[in-house]
mmCIF file of C-alpha atoms in Angstrom:
data_model
loop_
_atom_site.group_PDB
_atom_site.id
_atom_site.type_symbol
_atom_site.label_atom_id
_atom_site.label_comp_id
_atom_site.label_asym_id
_atom_site.label_seq_id
_atom_site.Cartn_x
_atom_site.Cartn_y
_atom_site.Cartn_z
ATOM 1 C CA MET B 30 -19.044 29.394 47.259
ATOM 2 C CA THR B 31 -17.171 28.296 44.191
ATOM 3 C CA ARG B 32 -18.629 29.036 40.881
ATOM 4 C CA LYS B 33 -18.070 27.669 37.535
ATOM 5 C CA HIS B 34 -17.544 30.032 34.691
ATOM 6 C CA ILE B 35 -18.337 29.022 31.120
ATOM 7 C CA GLY B 36 -16.546 30.948 28.215
ATOM 8 C CA GLY B 37 -18.303 33.014 25.739
ATOM 9 C CA SER B 38 -18.213 30.609 22.911
ATOM 10 C CA SER B 39 -19.412 27.642 25.244
ATOM 11 C CA MET B 40 -22.107 29.869 26.537
ATOM 12 C CA VAL B 41 -23.335 30.417 23.073
ATOM 13 C CA ALA B 42 -23.307 26.828 22.280
ATOM 14 C CA LEU B 43 -25.082 25.900 25.512
ATOM 15 C CA LEU B 44 -27.773 28.451 24.916
ATOM 16 C CA MET B 45 -28.144 26.887 21.193
ATOM 17 C CA ALA B 46 -28.394 23.371 22.667
ATOM 18 C CA CYS B 47 -31.041 24.563 25.203
ATOM 19 C CA SER B 48 -33.008 26.188 22.474
ATOM 20 C CA LEU B 49 -32.839 23.224 20.074
ATOM 21 C CA ALA B 50 -33.697 20.835 22.861
ATOM 22 C CA ALA B 51 -36.582 22.954 24.088
ATOM 23 C CA ALA B 52 -37.843 23.322 20.481
ATOM 24 C CA VAL B 53 -37.879 19.801 19.735
ATOM 25 C CA ALA B 54 -39.433 18.897 23.235
ATOM 26 C CA ALA B 55 -42.300 21.377 22.496
ATOM 27 C CA GLN B 56 -43.215 19.511 19.431
ATOM 28 C CA GLN B 57 -43.535 16.134 21.243
ATOM 29 C CA PRO B 58 -46.932 14.951 22.354
ATOM 30 C CA GLN B 59 -47.419 14.912 25.996
ATOM 31 C CA THR B 60 -49.386 12.221 27.877
ATOM 32 C CA PRO B 61 -51.391 13.590 30.815
ATOM 33 C CA PRO B 62 -51.002 11.995 34.183
ATOM 34 C CA ALA B 63 -53.195 9.101 34.951
ATOM 35 C CA GLY B 64 -56.539 10.357 36.392
ATOM 36 C CA SER B 65 -56.236 13.758 34.862
ATOM 37 C CA PRO B 66 -59.460 15.249 33.573
ATOM 38 C CA PRO B 67 -59.934 15.283 29.719
ATOM 39 C CA ALA B 68 -58.667 18.471 28.082
ATOM 40 C CA ALA B 69 -61.458 20.936 27.340
ATOM 41 C CA PRO B 70 -62.405 21.205 23.582
ATOM 42 C CA GLY B 71 -59.963 23.477 21.748
ATOM 43 C CA ALA B 72 -57.331 23.144 24.545
ATOM 44 C CA GLN B 73 -53.803 22.431 23.382
ATOM 45 C CA GLY B 74 -52.286 20.259 26.162
ATOM 46 C CA GLY B 75 -51.488 22.752 28.580
ATOM 47 C CA ARG B 76 -48.719 24.297 26.254
ATOM 48 C CA GLY B 77 -49.787 27.902 26.795
ATOM 49 C CA ARG B 78 -50.808 30.410 24.032
ATOM 50 C CA GLY B 79 -49.447 30.127 20.596
ATOM 51 C CA SER B 80 -48.391 26.476 20.925
ATOM 52 C CA GLN B 81 -48.386 24.429 17.878
ATOM 53 C CA PRO B 82 -49.453 20.846 17.001
ATOM 54 C CA PRO B 83 -46.457 18.364 16.884
ATOM 55 C CA VAL B 84 -44.897 17.727 13.737
ATOM 56 C CA ALA B 85 -45.540 14.119 12.340
ATOM 57 C CA TYR B 86 -42.275 12.080 12.148
ATOM 58 C CA GLU B 87 -43.504 11.056 8.738
ATOM 59 C CA ASP B 88 -43.512 14.687 7.536
ATOM 60 C CA TYR B 89 -40.558 14.558 5.282
ATOM 61 C CA THR B 90 -40.943 18.078 3.687
ATOM 62 C CA GLY B 91 -37.661 19.544 2.765
ATOM 63 C CA PHE B 92 -35.885 16.001 3.367
ATOM 64 C CA THR B 93 -33.949 13.982 0.744
ATOM 65 C CA LYS B 94 -34.444 10.228 0.632
ATOM 66 C CA LEU B 95 -30.910 8.673 0.781
ATOM 67 C CA TRP B 96 -31.908 5.156 0.265
ATOM 68 C CA ASP B 97 -34.447 4.000 -2.393
ATOM 69 C CA GLY B 98 -35.445 0.895 -0.498
ATOM 70 C CA ALA B 99 -34.796 -1.445 -3.425
ATOM 71 C CA THR B 100 -31.138 -1.284 -4.414
ATOM 72 C CA PHE B 101 -27.598 -0.547 -3.149
ATOM 73 C CA THR B 102 -27.498 2.505 -5.313
ATOM 74 C CA ASN B 103 -25.323 5.219 -3.409
ATOM 75 C CA TRP B 104 -24.344 2.737 -0.557
ATOM 76 C CA ASP B 105 -21.295 0.964 -0.126
ATOM 77 C CA GLY B 106 -20.894 -2.048 2.293
ATOM 78 C CA GLU B 107 -20.438 -5.808 2.461
ATOM 79 C CA ARG B 108 -22.751 -7.427 -0.019
ATOM 80 C CA ASP B 109 -22.613 -10.784 1.698
ATOM 81 C CA VAL B 110 -23.624 -9.291 4.932
ATOM 82 C CA TRP B 111 -26.128 -6.625 3.969
ATOM 83 C CA THR B 112 -29.190 -7.682 2.089
ATOM 84 C CA ILE B 113 -32.435 -5.972 0.920
ATOM 85 C CA GLU B 114 -35.647 -7.468 1.700
ATOM 86 C CA ASP B 115 -39.305 -5.994 1.603
ATOM 87 C CA GLY B 116 -37.988 -2.464 1.439
ATOM 88 C CA MET B 117 -35.719 -2.906 4.401
ATOM 89 C CA LEU B 118 -31.780 -3.010 4.741
ATOM 90 C CA HIS B 119 -30.916 -6.161 6.832
ATOM 91 C CA ALA B 120 -27.903 -7.620 8.445
ATOM 92 C CA ASP B 121 -27.612 -10.757 10.672
ATOM 93 C CA THR B 122 -24.394 -11.260 12.877
ATOM 94 C CA VAL B 123 -25.535 -14.651 13.921
ATOM 95 C CA LYS B 124 -24.803 -15.775 10.235
ATOM 96 C CA THR B 125 -21.839 -13.211 9.794
ATOM 97 C CA PRO B 126 -20.371 -12.365 13.149
ATOM 98 C CA GLY B 127 -18.512 -9.153 13.704
ATOM 99 C CA GLN B 128 -19.055 -5.485 13.243
ATOM 100 C CA HIS B 129 -20.409 -4.332 9.844
ATOM 101 C CA HIS B 130 -20.946 -1.025 8.404
ATOM 102 C CA ILE B 131 -22.649 0.262 5.193
ATOM 103 C CA HIS B 132 -22.221 4.014 4.407
ATOM 104 C CA TYR B 133 -23.888 6.601 2.019
ATOM 105 C CA ILE B 134 -21.652 7.546 -0.923
ATOM 106 C CA GLY B 135 -24.298 9.510 -3.045
ATOM 107 C CA PRO B 136 -24.558 13.345 -3.510
ATOM 108 C CA ASN B 137 -23.639 15.547 -0.592
ATOM 109 C CA ALA B 138 -22.351 12.438 1.234
ATOM 110 C CA VAL B 139 -20.110 14.506 3.476
ATOM 111 C CA MET B 140 -22.501 16.265 5.663
ATOM 112 C CA ARG B 141 -22.293 19.164 8.148
ATOM 113 C CA ASP B 142 -25.400 20.594 9.565
ATOM 114 C CA PHE B 143 -28.533 18.491 9.196
ATOM 115 C CA ASP B 144 -31.674 16.707 10.428
ATOM 116 C CA LEU B 145 -31.464 13.038 9.859
ATOM 117 C CA LYS B 146 -34.358 10.507 10.067
ATOM 118 C CA VAL B 147 -33.883 6.676 10.171
ATOM 119 C CA GLU B 148 -36.114 4.031 11.294
ATOM 120 C CA PHE B 149 -34.839 0.598 12.601
ATOM 121 C CA LYS B 150 -35.693 -2.754 14.292
ATOM 122 C CA ILE B 151 -33.573 -5.157 16.074
ATOM 123 C CA GLY B 152 -33.701 -8.740 17.396
ATOM 124 C CA GLY B 153 -31.557 -11.363 19.233
ATOM 125 C CA ASN B 154 -28.804 -9.874 21.169
ATOM 126 C CA ALA B 155 -28.044 -7.252 18.728
ATOM 127 C CA ASN B 156 -26.464 -3.899 19.119
ATOM 128 C CA GLY B 157 -25.418 -1.258 16.563
ATOM 129 C CA GLY B 158 -25.874 2.405 15.712
ATOM 130 C CA ILE B 159 -26.320 5.164 13.343
ATOM 131 C CA GLN B 160 -22.931 6.733 12.720
ATOM 132 C CA TYR B 161 -22.793 10.230 11.415
ATOM 133 C CA ARG B 162 -20.159 12.895 10.914
ATOM 134 C CA SER B 163 -17.790 9.882 10.796
ATOM 135 C CA ARG B 164 -14.732 9.175 8.553
ATOM 136 C CA MET B 165 -13.528 5.980 6.844
ATOM 137 C CA LEU B 166 -10.869 4.468 9.053
ATOM 138 C CA HIS B 167 -9.084 1.915 6.744
ATOM 139 C CA THR B 168 -6.013 2.898 4.758
ATOM 140 C CA VAL B 169 -7.600 1.781 1.565
ATOM 141 C CA HIS B 170 -9.863 4.805 1.952
ATOM 142 C CA GLY B 171 -7.607 6.920 3.976
ATOM 143 C CA GLY B 172 -10.337 9.169 5.538
ATOM 144 C CA THR B 173 -9.509 12.175 7.698
ATOM 145 C CA MET B 174 -11.178 15.005 9.464
ATOM 146 C CA ASP B 175 -10.726 17.159 6.505
ATOM 147 C CA ASP B 176 -11.669 14.365 4.019
ATOM 148 C CA PRO B 177 -14.010 11.973 5.721
ATOM 149 C CA MET B 178 -14.801 9.775 2.727
ATOM 150 C CA GLY B 179 -11.267 9.446 1.380
ATOM 151 C CA LYS B 180 -10.699 7.196 -1.685
ATOM 152 C CA PRO B 181 -13.530 4.969 -2.962
ATOM 153 C CA THR B 182 -13.574 1.267 -2.454
ATOM 154 C CA PRO B 183 -11.470 -0.525 -5.092
ATOM 155 C CA ALA B 184 -13.633 -1.690 -8.126
ATOM 156 C CA GLY B 185 -14.855 -5.138 -7.540
ATOM 157 C CA VAL B 186 -14.561 -5.314 -3.970
ATOM 158 C CA THR B 187 -17.751 -5.908 -2.184
ATOM 159 C CA THR B 188 -16.968 -8.438 0.561
ATOM 160 C CA MET B 189 -14.161 -8.973 3.082
ATOM 161 C CA ALA B 190 -13.019 -12.103 1.205
ATOM 162 C CA GLN B 191 -12.667 -10.008 -1.939
ATOM 163 C CA ALA B 192 -10.707 -7.319 -0.040
ATOM 164 C CA VAL B 193 -8.240 -9.992 1.442
ATOM 165 C CA ALA B 194 -7.829 -11.549 -1.900
ATOM 166 C CA ALA B 195 -7.139 -8.024 -3.625
ATOM 167 C CA GLY B 196 -4.373 -7.334 -0.937
ATOM 168 C CA VAL B 197 -6.065 -4.286 0.382
ATOM 169 C CA THR B 198 -6.329 -5.655 3.971
ATOM 170 C CA THR B 199 -4.460 -8.188 6.044
ATOM 171 C CA THR B 200 -7.014 -9.917 7.881
ATOM 172 C CA GLY B 201 -10.461 -11.607 7.089
ATOM 173 C CA GLY B 202 -13.556 -11.903 9.148
ATOM 174 C CA GLY B 203 -16.281 -9.405 9.632
ATOM 175 C CA GLY B 204 -14.867 -7.778 12.785
ATOM 176 C CA GLY B 205 -12.948 -4.611 12.561
ATOM 177 C CA GLY B 206 -12.353 -3.506 16.077
ATOM 178 C CA GLY B 207 -15.509 -4.117 17.879
ATOM 179 C CA GLY B 208 -17.872 -1.384 19.391
ATOM 180 C CA GLY B 209 -15.357 -0.118 21.879
ATOM 181 C CA ASN B 210 -15.329 -0.001 25.627
ATOM 182 C CA ARG B 211 -18.942 -0.017 26.819
ATOM 183 C CA ALA B 212 -17.738 -0.779 30.173
ATOM 184 C CA ALA B 213 -19.934 -2.101 33.233
ATOM 185 C CA GLY B 214 -20.442 0.742 35.371
ATOM 186 C CA ALA B 215 -20.231 3.324 32.654
ATOM 187 C CA PRO B 216 -23.204 5.669 32.325
ATOM 188 C CA GLY B 217 -26.167 3.908 30.809
ATOM 189 C CA ALA B 218 -24.371 0.558 31.393
ATOM 190 C CA GLY B 219 -26.104 -2.448 33.058
ATOM 191 C CA ALA B 220 -24.989 -3.777 36.289
ATOM 192 C CA PRO B 221 -21.907 -5.991 36.403
ATOM 193 C CA GLY B 222 -22.770 -9.606 35.425
ATOM 194 C CA ALA B 223 -25.916 -8.515 33.501
ATOM 195 C CA GLY B 224 -26.306 -10.580 30.569
ATOM 196 C CA GLY B 225 -26.473 -9.296 27.030
ATOM 197 C CA GLY B 226 -26.254 -5.677 28.052
ATOM 198 C CA GLY B 227 -29.802 -5.970 29.361
ATOM 199 C CA GLY B 228 -29.461 -2.690 31.460
ATOM 200 C CA ASN B 229 -32.038 -1.898 34.110
ATOM 201 C CA ARG B 230 -35.309 -2.327 32.110
ATOM 202 C CA GLY B 231 -38.083 -3.904 33.954
ATOM 203 C CA GLY B 232 -36.079 -4.018 37.231
ATOM 204 C CA ALA B 233 -35.920 -1.615 40.203
ATOM 205 C CA PRO B 234 -35.336 2.055 39.234
ATOM 206 C CA ALA B 235 -31.609 3.273 39.122
ATOM 207 C CA GLY B 236 -30.909 4.287 42.630
ATOM 208 C CA ALA B 237 -33.538 2.369 44.299
ATOM 209 C CA PRO B 238 -32.596 0.017 47.183
ATOM 210 C CA ALA B 239 -32.456 -3.742 46.655
ATOM 211 C CA ALA B 240 -35.606 -5.562 47.316
ATOM 212 C CA ALA B 241 -35.464 -7.529 50.573
ATOM 213 C CA PRO B 242 -35.784 -11.403 50.298
ATOM 214 C CA PRO B 243 -39.354 -12.634 50.766
ATOM 215 C CA SER B 244 -40.109 -13.792 54.522
ATOM 216 C CA ALA B 245 -42.097 -16.679 55.635
ATOM 217 C CA ALA B 246 -43.984 -14.507 58.178
ATOM 218 C CA ALA B 247 -46.681 -12.197 57.167
ATOM 219 C CA ALA B 248 -44.995 -9.093 55.720
ATOM 220 C CA ALA B 249 -46.029 -5.580 56.436
ATOM 221 C CA PRO B 250 -47.313 -3.556 53.351
ATOM 222 C CA ALA B 251 -44.326 -2.649 51.201
ATOM 223 C CA ALA B 252 -43.009 0.701 51.555
ATOM 224 C CA PRO B 253 -43.170 2.871 48.189
ATOM 225 C CA ALA B 254 -40.052 2.319 46.096
ATOM 226 C CA ALA B 255 -37.502 5.048 46.327
ATOM 227 C CA PRO B 256 -37.595 7.376 43.356
ATOM 228 C CA PRO B 257 -34.644 7.132 40.932
ATOM 229 C CA ASN B 258 -31.714 9.348 41.595
ATOM 230 C CA PRO B 259 -31.474 11.653 38.497
ATOM 231 C CA MET B 260 -27.965 12.636 39.310
ATOM 232 C CA ALA B 261 -26.890 8.900 39.169
ATOM 233 C CA ARG B 262 -27.626 9.090 35.504
ATOM 234 C CA CYS B 263 -25.770 12.384 35.204
ATOM 235 C CA SER B 264 -22.347 10.623 35.635
ATOM 236 C CA THR B 265 -19.059 11.911 33.920
ATOM 237 C CA ALA B 266 -17.645 8.441 33.733
ATOM 238 C CA GLY B 267 -17.904 6.579 30.596
ATOM 239 C CA GLY B 268 -15.157 4.901 28.782
ATOM 240 C CA PRO B 269 -11.633 6.034 28.199
ATOM 241 C CA GLN B 270 -10.921 9.614 27.309
ATOM 242 C CA PRO B 271 -7.986 9.686 24.924
ATOM 243 C CA THR B 272 -5.519 12.581 25.375
ATOM 244 C CA SER B 273 -3.847 11.967 21.970
ATOM 245 C CA ASN B 274 -5.141 12.650 18.530
ATOM 246 C CA PRO B 275 -8.285 10.801 17.121
ATOM 247 C CA ALA B 276 -7.748 7.280 15.652
ATOM 248 C CA THR B 277 -5.601 7.198 12.426
ATOM 249 C CA PRO B 278 -6.364 5.048 9.506
ATOM 250 C CA THR B 279 -5.356 1.289 9.997
ATOM 251 C CA SER B 280 -4.279 -1.219 7.277
ATOM 252 C CA THR B 281 -5.855 -4.365 9.010
ATOM 253 C CA GLY B 282 -9.583 -5.481 9.532
ATOM 254 C CA ASN B 283 -12.762 -4.568 7.882
ATOM 255 C CA ILE B 284 -12.316 -1.832 5.117
ATOM 256 C CA TRP B 285 -15.682 -0.352 5.762
ATOM 257 C CA GLN B 286 -14.922 0.524 9.496
ATOM 258 C CA VAL B 287 -15.691 4.099 10.418
ATOM 259 C CA SER B 288 -14.944 6.304 13.356
ATOM 260 C CA GLY B 289 -17.146 9.103 14.597
ATOM 261 C CA TYR B 290 -20.266 10.028 16.390
ATOM 262 C CA GLN B 291 -22.792 7.351 16.821
ATOM 263 C CA PHE B 292 -26.467 7.150 17.848
ATOM 264 C CA ASP B 293 -26.021 3.986 19.884
ATOM 265 C CA LEU B 294 -28.707 1.258 20.195
ATOM 266 C CA ASN B 295 -28.893 -2.105 21.940
ATOM 267 C CA LEU B 296 -31.470 -4.779 22.869
ATOM 268 C CA GLY B 297 -31.455 -3.928 26.537
ATOM 269 C CA ASN B 298 -31.782 -0.195 25.968
ATOM 270 C CA ASN B 299 -29.120 0.728 28.538
ATOM 271 C CA TYR B 300 -27.196 2.212 25.690
ATOM 272 C CA THR B 301 -29.894 3.240 23.259
ATOM 273 C CA GLY B 302 -29.921 6.894 22.420
ATOM 274 C CA GLN B 303 -26.619 7.617 23.981
ATOM 275 C CA LEU B 304 -23.789 9.495 22.098
ATOM 276 C CA TYR B 305 -21.057 7.057 21.529
ATOM 277 C CA GLU B 306 -17.754 7.651 19.626
ATOM 278 C CA GLY B 307 -16.587 4.507 17.714
ATOM 279 C CA GLN B 308 -12.940 4.028 17.599
ATOM 280 C CA GLY B 309 -12.493 7.248 19.718
ATOM 281 C CA ARG B 310 -13.839 8.460 23.012
ATOM 282 C CA SER B 311 -16.232 5.661 23.636
ATOM 283 C CA ILE B 312 -19.237 6.484 25.601
ATOM 284 C CA VAL B 313 -19.380 10.318 25.939
ATOM 285 C CA ALA B 314 -23.047 11.043 26.841
ATOM 286 C CA ALA B 315 -25.280 8.466 28.547
ATOM 287 C CA PRO B 316 -28.945 8.180 27.613
ATOM 288 C CA GLY B 317 -30.985 10.861 29.279
ATOM 289 C CA THR B 318 -28.163 13.513 29.836
ATOM 290 C CA PHE B 319 -27.250 16.903 28.481
ATOM 291 C CA VAL B 320 -23.404 16.851 28.516
ATOM 292 C CA ARG B 321 -20.552 19.304 27.439
ATOM 293 C CA LEU B 322 -17.579 17.316 25.874
ATOM 294 C CA THR B 323 -14.584 19.242 27.160
ATOM 295 C CA PRO B 324 -10.940 18.498 26.499
ATOM 296 C CA ALA B 325 -10.715 17.041 30.190
ATOM 297 C CA GLY B 326 -13.753 14.758 29.546
ATOM 298 C CA PRO B 327 -17.443 14.947 29.657
ATOM 299 C CA VAL B 328 -19.181 17.379 32.123
ATOM 300 C CA CYS B 329 -22.910 16.709 32.678
ATOM 301 C CA VAL B 330 -25.006 19.771 32.654
ATOM 302 C CA ALA B 331 -28.430 18.143 33.392
ATOM 303 C CA VAL B 332 -30.643 15.153 33.295
ATOM 304 C CA ILE B 333 -33.218 15.604 30.596
ATOM 305 C CA ASN B 334 -34.903 12.126 30.655
ATOM 306 C CA GLU B 335 -34.968 10.176 33.864
ATOM 307 C CA ASN B 336 -36.187 7.010 32.256
ATOM 308 C CA PRO B 337 -34.840 7.065 28.693
ATOM 309 C CA ALA B 338 -35.529 3.330 28.080
ATOM 310 C CA SER B 339 -39.247 3.950 28.392
ATOM 311 C CA ALA B 340 -39.111 6.034 25.197
ATOM 312 C CA VAL B 341 -38.098 2.776 23.098
ATOM 313 C CA LYS B 342 -40.854 0.349 21.938
ATOM 314 C CA PRO B 343 -40.277 -3.301 22.591
ATOM 315 C CA HIS B 344 -37.637 -4.870 20.496
ATOM 316 C CA LEU B 345 -39.523 -7.901 18.879
ATOM 317 C CA GLY B 346 -37.307 -8.388 15.724
ATOM 318 C CA LYS B 347 -38.945 -8.013 12.476
ATOM 319 C CA ASP B 348 -42.398 -8.357 13.902
ATOM 320 C CA GLY B 349 -41.797 -5.358 16.151
ATOM 321 C CA GLU B 350 -42.739 -1.710 15.664
ATOM 322 C CA TRP B 351 -40.286 0.648 14.031
ATOM 323 C CA GLN B 352 -38.118 2.734 16.299
ATOM 324 C CA GLN B 353 -38.083 6.310 14.921
ATOM 325 C CA VAL B 354 -34.810 7.988 15.306
ATOM 326 C CA GLU B 355 -34.045 11.621 14.555
ATOM 327 C CA ILE B 356 -30.575 13.190 14.963
ATOM 328 C CA ILE B 357 -29.962 16.969 14.821
ATOM 329 C CA ALA B 358 -26.573 18.226 14.272
ATOM 330 C CA ARG B 359 -25.890 22.202 14.354
ATOM 331 C CA GLY B 360 -22.283 23.072 14.672
ATOM 332 C CA ASN B 361 -20.886 21.351 17.706
ATOM 333 C CA THR B 362 -24.241 20.797 19.116
ATOM 334 C CA LEU B 363 -25.876 17.286 18.670
ATOM 335 C CA VAL B 364 -29.266 16.042 19.720
ATOM 336 C CA HIS B 365 -30.566 12.491 19.773
ATOM 337 C CA ILE B 366 -34.207 11.661 19.612
ATOM 338 C CA ILE B 367 -36.302 8.381 19.527
ATOM 339 C CA ASN B 368 -40.056 8.050 19.001
ATOM 340 C CA GLY B 369 -40.472 11.755 19.695
ATOM 341 C CA HIS B 370 -38.533 11.913 22.954
ATOM 342 C CA VAL B 371 -35.168 13.766 23.467
ATOM 343 C CA LEU B 372 -32.689 11.273 24.887
ATOM 344 C CA THR B 373 -29.252 12.969 24.604
ATOM 345 C CA VAL B 374 -28.019 16.487 23.975
ATOM 346 C CA ALA B 375 -24.214 17.116 23.661
ATOM 347 C CA ILE B 376 -22.143 20.158 23.089
ATOM 348 C CA ASP B 377 -18.604 19.043 21.719
ATOM 349 C CA GLU B 378 -16.072 21.566 23.124
ATOM 350 C CA ASN B 379 -13.050 19.377 22.332
ATOM 351 C CA PRO B 380 -11.198 20.847 19.270
ATOM 352 C CA THR B 381 -9.088 17.785 18.785
ATOM 353 C CA PHE B 382 -11.797 15.156 18.594
ATOM 354 C CA ARG B 383 -15.090 17.063 17.421
ATOM 355 C CA ALA B 384 -16.160 16.500 13.979
ATOM 356 C CA LEU B 385 -17.946 19.328 12.279
ATOM 357 C CA LYS B 386 -18.605 17.246 9.039
ATOM 358 C CA GLY B 387 -18.534 13.585 8.034
ATOM 359 C CA ILE B 388 -20.259 10.730 6.435
ATOM 360 C CA LEU B 389 -23.381 8.515 7.362
ATOM 361 C CA SER B 390 -22.910 4.876 8.211
ATOM 362 C CA LEU B 391 -25.377 2.230 9.315
ATOM 363 C CA GLN B 392 -23.951 -0.454 11.759
ATOM 364 C CA LEU B 393 -24.486 -3.702 13.422
ATOM 365 C CA GLU B 394 -22.518 -6.008 15.787
ATOM 366 C CA GLY B 395 -23.291 -8.168 18.669
ATOM 367 C CA SER B 396 -25.277 -11.425 17.907
ATOM 368 C CA GLY B 397 -28.650 -10.753 16.339
ATOM 369 C CA GLN B 398 -30.317 -8.842 13.428
ATOM 370 C CA ILE B 399 -31.136 -5.399 12.396
ATOM 371 C CA TRP B 400 -33.578 -3.800 9.828
ATOM 372 C CA TYR B 401 -33.230 -0.246 8.774
ATOM 373 C CA ARG B 402 -35.690 1.774 6.465
ATOM 374 C CA ASN B 403 -36.642 5.343 5.513
ATOM 375 C CA VAL B 404 -33.261 7.122 5.544
ATOM 376 C CA TYR B 405 -33.899 10.795 5.083
ATOM 377 C CA VAL B 406 -31.886 13.883 5.675
ATOM 378 C CA LYS B 407 -32.480 17.646 5.499
ATOM 379 C CA MET B 408 -29.192 19.558 4.684
ATOM 380 C CA LEU B 409 -28.789 22.810 6.112
ATOM 381 C CA ASP B 410 -25.548 23.870 4.624
ATOM 382 C CA GLN B 411 -25.639 22.848 0.986
#
């Protein structure tokens, strides 16, 4: 039998990631199966002796509020795209097509190890993401792995039109490279031909056989649907895996473009919660997986959530409920959580591409709207 061996440093990271994921999962409320008897008074949900009640998402003890909810203080982005309304940061790519970023420039803007909380809503055919440990990609900033923020935006430049007029970039428009190659058939991707990245939500489970067409004759009772195949989610495909160095600064396009890790999100939820690397390795960890990012490409360790889309509340635009995101970054271990459910765990073992520090940027693309609020971080290294 062939055995795979993991090196000492990788084993330490693997154990750390397991511990992080287990600790977070232990704090999440569990719903008993339908028909289960009610818990006895004083019982703690079957968690065993010494278990603790879950920590409320709204508990910001030890966290710092990064956005004041009322102004653009300590934030830099396109002022003709991003607006503030009723304590929410809003963008609309129907009105302003393209990919748009707004990044934090306040105290301790370059972050290493942290816990980050952000709430969002989306509507229309929007997709976007929360970029972290990222770097400014345009030459006007000249961000690098060592200096992710680079130089500040030139004074008086708050829109792409102003950037073009000032001669700091050569193209207008709101684009800037798009969201990368979320290819059909990649892990977490919808079926080829699916509209709007809608994914598999509401349809047959992944791995289930296609439903037979209805028959005019009386049909026998339908057989139970085949359960999803967990290992189908644990695919190692997922976008190109560059062998050269990470993306270098460009002198064209959107001057607020960033490159780095992204908590991905989209209306169809086939990408929501995955680890995506904008302007880099593309999709590297599909929703519901625990992945090692090796120099040769992603290696799936395990499935940790067989139905990650079920953790996401319905997307109803501004009238919908807030989706509550938490991102945990410890060394080269990254954990993505939404609404109290762990969706993705990744250990980045690629010394060429991994980022151990970087900036925070909120993003929108596609054709729809996004709202963000309550941006909080707990720094562990400052």
